């Protein structure tokens, strides 16, 4: 039996993707239920934890939220090497961020651990009128690369818990 707050499992997750795609906002929505229109850019990386009760077990998530800036790129392997899951985030209103998300996926496949669970996260789906990346494009790319795919909005609190829950469950059950 578990004491209050004690977790049976631990899991490291890392968020990668271009600056401004909403990585920090997704984590803050998940961990604190908050959203900020003027979210401060992340410097280097930030660390968050969250305990989630899955039907199979209680899991403590250790989440590394990385900075998307190019100048921090060389730090990224430090965060994704030990991860059970990597969430690669793009902004549906920016084709550039989708192009960069694909680069992240290729880097993870080249250097990462073969058991890494990967998810492609199409964030800011509340910005439908400004959409540049069609759902079908994201879905197709994720299927071609054995990734989960989800369209989410940190702002509208859409699919954020579902994202972490599904990934957490899948990565945890794979151990
Ligand atoms: P990061 O650099 O990837 O960590 O991105 P941030 O979380 O700092 O977010 C960058 C900007 O996008 C901030 O102004 C956020 O308020 C905004 N943002 C984040 N998520 C969403 C979203 O789902 N929808 C909209 N419309 N804006 C968002
Ligand atoms: Mg950030």
CSV table of C-alpha atoms and ligand atoms in Angstrom, one decimal:
chain,number,residue,atom,x,y,z
A,1,UNK,CA,0.0,0.0,0.0
A,2,UNK,CA,1.1,3.5,-0.7
A,3,UNK,CA,1.4,6.3,1.7
A,4,UNK,CA,-0.1,9.7,0.6
A,5,UNK,CA,1.8,11.1,-2.3
A,6,UNK,CA,4.2,8.2,-2.6
A,7,UNK,CA,4.7,6.9,-6.1
A,8,UNK,CA,5.4,3.4,-7.3
A,9,UNK,CA,7.1,4.5,-10.5
A,10,UNK,CA,9.2,7.3,-11.8
A,11,UNK,CA,9.3,8.6,-15.3
A,12,UNK,CA,11.4,11.2,-17.0
A,13,UNK,CA,9.9,13.2,-19.8
A,14,UNK,CA,11.4,15.9,-21.9
A,15,UNK,CA,9.7,18.6,-24.0
A,16,UNK,CA,11.5,19.8,-27.2
A,17,UNK,CA,10.6,22.1,-29.9
A,18,UNK,CA,11.0,25.6,-31.2
A,19,UNK,CA,10.9,28.6,-28.9
A,20,UNK,CA,7.4,30.0,-28.5
A,21,UNK,CA,5.6,26.8,-29.4
A,22,UNK,CA,4.1,26.6,-25.9
A,23,UNK,CA,6.2,23.9,-24.2
A,24,UNK,CA,6.3,25.8,-20.9
A,25,UNK,CA,2.6,26.6,-21.2
A,26,UNK,CA,1.7,22.9,-21.7
A,27,UNK,CA,3.6,21.9,-18.6
A,28,UNK,CA,2.2,24.7,-16.5
A,29,UNK,CA,-1.3,23.8,-17.7
A,30,UNK,CA,-0.7,20.2,-16.7
A,31,UNK,CA,1.1,20.8,-13.4
A,32,UNK,CA,-0.7,23.9,-12.1
A,33,UNK,CA,-3.8,24.3,-14.3
A,34,UNK,CA,-2.6,27.8,-15.2
A,35,UNK,CA,-2.0,29.7,-18.5
A,36,UNK,CA,-0.2,33.0,-19.1
A,37,UNK,CA,-0.6,35.1,-22.2
A,38,UNK,CA,2.9,36.5,-21.5
A,39,UNK,CA,4.8,33.4,-20.5
A,40,UNK,CA,8.5,34.2,-19.9
A,41,UNK,CA,10.9,32.4,-22.2
A,42,UNK,CA,12.6,29.5,-20.6
A,43,UNK,CA,16.4,29.9,-20.1
A,44,UNK,CA,18.3,26.7,-20.5
A,45,UNK,CA,15.8,24.3,-19.0
A,46,UNK,CA,13.2,24.1,-16.3
A,47,UNK,CA,12.2,21.1,-14.1
A,48,UNK,CA,8.7,20.2,-13.0
A,49,UNK,CA,7.3,17.2,-11.2
A,50,UNK,CA,3.8,15.8,-11.1
A,51,UNK,CA,2.2,12.7,-9.6
A,52,UNK,CA,-0.4,11.0,-11.6
A,53,UNK,CA,-2.6,8.1,-10.6
A,54,UNK,CA,-3.0,5.7,-13.5
A,55,UNK,CA,-5.2,2.7,-13.1
A,56,UNK,CA,-2.2,0.5,-13.1
A,57,UNK,CA,0.1,2.5,-10.8
A,58,UNK,CA,0.9,5.9,-9.3
A,59,UNK,CA,3.7,7.5,-11.3
A,60,UNK,CA,5.8,10.4,-10.5
A,61,UNK,CA,6.7,12.4,-13.6
A,62,UNK,CA,9.9,14.3,-13.8
A,63,UNK,CA,9.5,16.7,-16.6
A,64,UNK,CA,12.3,18.7,-18.3
A,65,UNK,CA,11.1,21.7,-20.2
A,66,UNK,CA,13.8,22.9,-22.5
A,67,UNK,CA,14.5,26.2,-24.1
A,68,UNK,CA,13.9,26.2,-27.8
A,69,UNK,CA,16.6,28.7,-28.6
A,70,UNK,CA,19.4,27.5,-31.0
A,71,UNK,CA,22.1,28.5,-28.6
A,72,UNK,CA,20.9,26.0,-26.0
A,73,UNK,CA,20.7,23.2,-28.6
A,74,UNK,CA,23.9,21.5,-27.5
A,75,UNK,CA,22.4,21.0,-24.0
A,76,UNK,CA,19.4,19.0,-25.3
A,77,UNK,CA,21.0,15.5,-25.3
A,78,UNK,CA,21.6,15.8,-21.6
A,79,UNK,CA,17.8,16.0,-21.1
A,80,UNK,CA,16.6,13.5,-23.7
A,81,UNK,CA,19.1,10.7,-23.2
A,82,UNK,CA,17.7,9.6,-19.8
A,83,UNK,CA,14.1,10.2,-20.8
A,84,UNK,CA,11.3,7.6,-21.1
A,85,UNK,CA,9.3,9.9,-23.3
A,86,UNK,CA,10.0,12.9,-25.5
A,87,UNK,CA,7.2,15.4,-26.5
A,88,UNK,CA,8.1,17.3,-29.6
A,89,UNK,CA,6.0,20.5,-29.8
A,90,UNK,CA,5.1,22.7,-32.8
A,91,UNK,CA,2.6,25.5,-33.2
A,92,UNK,CA,-0.2,24.8,-35.8
A,93,UNK,CA,0.0,28.5,-36.8
A,94,UNK,CA,3.6,28.3,-37.9
A,95,UNK,CA,5.0,26.0,-40.6
A,96,UNK,CA,8.5,26.9,-39.5
A,97,UNK,CA,7.9,25.3,-36.1
A,98,UNK,CA,6.6,22.1,-37.8
A,99,UNK,CA,9.8,22.0,-39.9
A,100,UNK,CA,11.9,22.3,-36.8
A,101,UNK,CA,9.9,19.7,-35.0
A,102,UNK,CA,10.7,17.3,-37.7
A,103,UNK,CA,14.4,18.0,-37.2
A,104,UNK,CA,14.0,17.2,-33.5
A,105,UNK,CA,12.4,13.9,-34.3
A,106,UNK,CA,15.2,13.0,-36.7
A,107,UNK,CA,17.8,14.0,-34.1
A,108,UNK,CA,16.0,11.8,-31.4
A,109,UNK,CA,15.9,8.9,-33.8
A,110,UNK,CA,19.6,9.3,-34.6
A,111,UNK,CA,21.0,9.8,-31.1
A,112,UNK,CA,18.2,8.8,-28.7
A,113,UNK,CA,17.4,5.6,-27.0
A,114,UNK,CA,15.5,3.1,-29.2
A,115,UNK,CA,12.9,2.6,-26.5
A,116,UNK,CA,12.1,6.3,-26.2
A,117,UNK,CA,8.4,6.9,-26.5
A,118,UNK,CA,7.9,10.0,-28.8
A,119,UNK,CA,4.9,12.2,-29.2
A,120,UNK,CA,4.3,14.9,-31.7
A,121,UNK,CA,2.2,17.7,-30.1
A,122,UNK,CA,0.4,20.2,-32.4
A,123,UNK,CA,-0.1,23.0,-29.9
A,124,UNK,CA,-2.2,26.2,-30.1
A,125,UNK,CA,-5.1,24.5,-31.8
A,126,UNK,CA,-7.3,27.3,-30.6
A,127,UNK,CA,-5.7,29.4,-33.4
A,128,UNK,CA,-7.7,27.6,-36.1
A,129,UNK,CA,-8.1,30.8,-38.2
A,130,UNK,CA,-4.3,31.2,-38.5
A,131,UNK,CA,-3.6,27.5,-39.1
A,132,UNK,CA,-0.6,26.8,-41.3
A,133,UNK,CA,-0.1,23.1,-40.5
A,134,UNK,CA,-3.0,20.8,-41.4
A,135,UNK,CA,-3.9,18.1,-39.0
A,136,UNK,CA,-3.3,15.5,-41.7
A,137,UNK,CA,0.3,16.6,-42.2
A,138,UNK,CA,1.1,16.2,-38.5
A,139,UNK,CA,-0.7,12.9,-38.3
A,140,UNK,CA,1.0,11.5,-41.4
A,141,UNK,CA,4.5,12.5,-40.1
A,142,UNK,CA,3.8,11.0,-36.7
A,143,UNK,CA,2.6,7.7,-38.2
A,144,UNK,CA,5.7,7.6,-40.5
A,145,UNK,CA,7.9,8.0,-37.4
A,146,UNK,CA,6.1,5.7,-34.9
A,147,UNK,CA,5.0,8.6,-32.7
A,148,UNK,CA,1.8,9.5,-30.8
A,149,UNK,CA,0.1,12.5,-32.3
A,150,UNK,CA,-2.2,14.9,-30.5
A,151,UNK,CA,-3.6,18.4,-31.2
A,152,UNK,CA,-3.7,20.4,-28.1
A,153,UNK,CA,-4.1,23.9,-26.7
A,154,UNK,CA,-2.5,25.0,-23.4
A,155,UNK,CA,-4.6,28.1,-23.6
A,156,UNK,CA,-7.9,26.4,-24.1
A,157,UNK,CA,-6.9,23.5,-21.8
A,158,UNK,CA,-7.6,21.1,-24.6
A,159,UNK,CA,-6.0,17.6,-24.7
A,160,UNK,CA,-3.3,18.6,-22.3
A,161,UNK,CA,-4.0,16.2,-19.5
A,162,UNK,CA,-4.9,13.6,-22.1
A,163,UNK,CA,-1.5,14.1,-23.7
A,164,UNK,CA,0.5,13.5,-20.5
A,165,UNK,CA,-1.8,10.8,-19.3
A,166,UNK,CA,-1.5,8.7,-22.5
A,167,UNK,CA,2.2,9.2,-22.9
A,168,UNK,CA,2.8,8.5,-19.2
A,169,UNK,CA,0.7,5.4,-19.3
A,170,UNK,CA,2.3,4.1,-22.5
A,171,UNK,CA,5.9,4.8,-21.5
A,172,UNK,CA,5.3,3.4,-18.0
A,173,UNK,CA,3.7,0.2,-19.2
A,174,UNK,CA,6.6,-0.4,-21.6
A,175,UNK,CA,9.2,-0.8,-18.8
B,1,LIG,P1,7.9,27.8,-25.1
B,1,LIG,O1,9.0,28.8,-25.5
B,1,LIG,O2,7.8,26.7,-26.1
B,1,LIG,O3,8.1,27.4,-23.7
B,1,LIG,O4,6.5,28.6,-25.2
B,1,LIG,P2,5.7,29.4,-24.1
B,1,LIG,O5,5.0,28.4,-23.2
B,1,LIG,O6,6.7,30.3,-23.4
B,1,LIG,O7,4.6,30.2,-24.9
B,1,LIG,C1,5.0,31.1,-25.9
B,1,LIG,C2,3.8,32.0,-26.1
B,1,LIG,O8,2.7,31.3,-26.7
B,1,LIG,C3,3.2,32.7,-24.9
B,1,LIG,O9,2.8,34.0,-25.1
B,1,LIG,C4,2.0,31.8,-24.5
B,1,LIG,O10,1.0,32.5,-23.8
B,1,LIG,C5,1.5,31.4,-25.9
B,1,LIG,N1,0.9,30.1,-25.9
B,1,LIG,C6,1.3,29.0,-25.4
B,1,LIG,N2,0.4,28.0,-25.6
B,1,LIG,C7,-0.6,28.5,-26.3
B,1,LIG,C8,-1.9,28.0,-26.9
B,1,LIG,O11,-2.2,26.8,-26.7
B,1,LIG,N3,-2.6,28.9,-27.6
B,1,LIG,C9,-2.3,30.2,-27.8
B,1,LIG,N4,-3.1,30.9,-28.5
B,1,LIG,N5,-1.1,30.7,-27.3
B,1,LIG,C10,-0.3,29.9,-26.6
B,2,LIG,MG1,9.6,27.7,-22.4
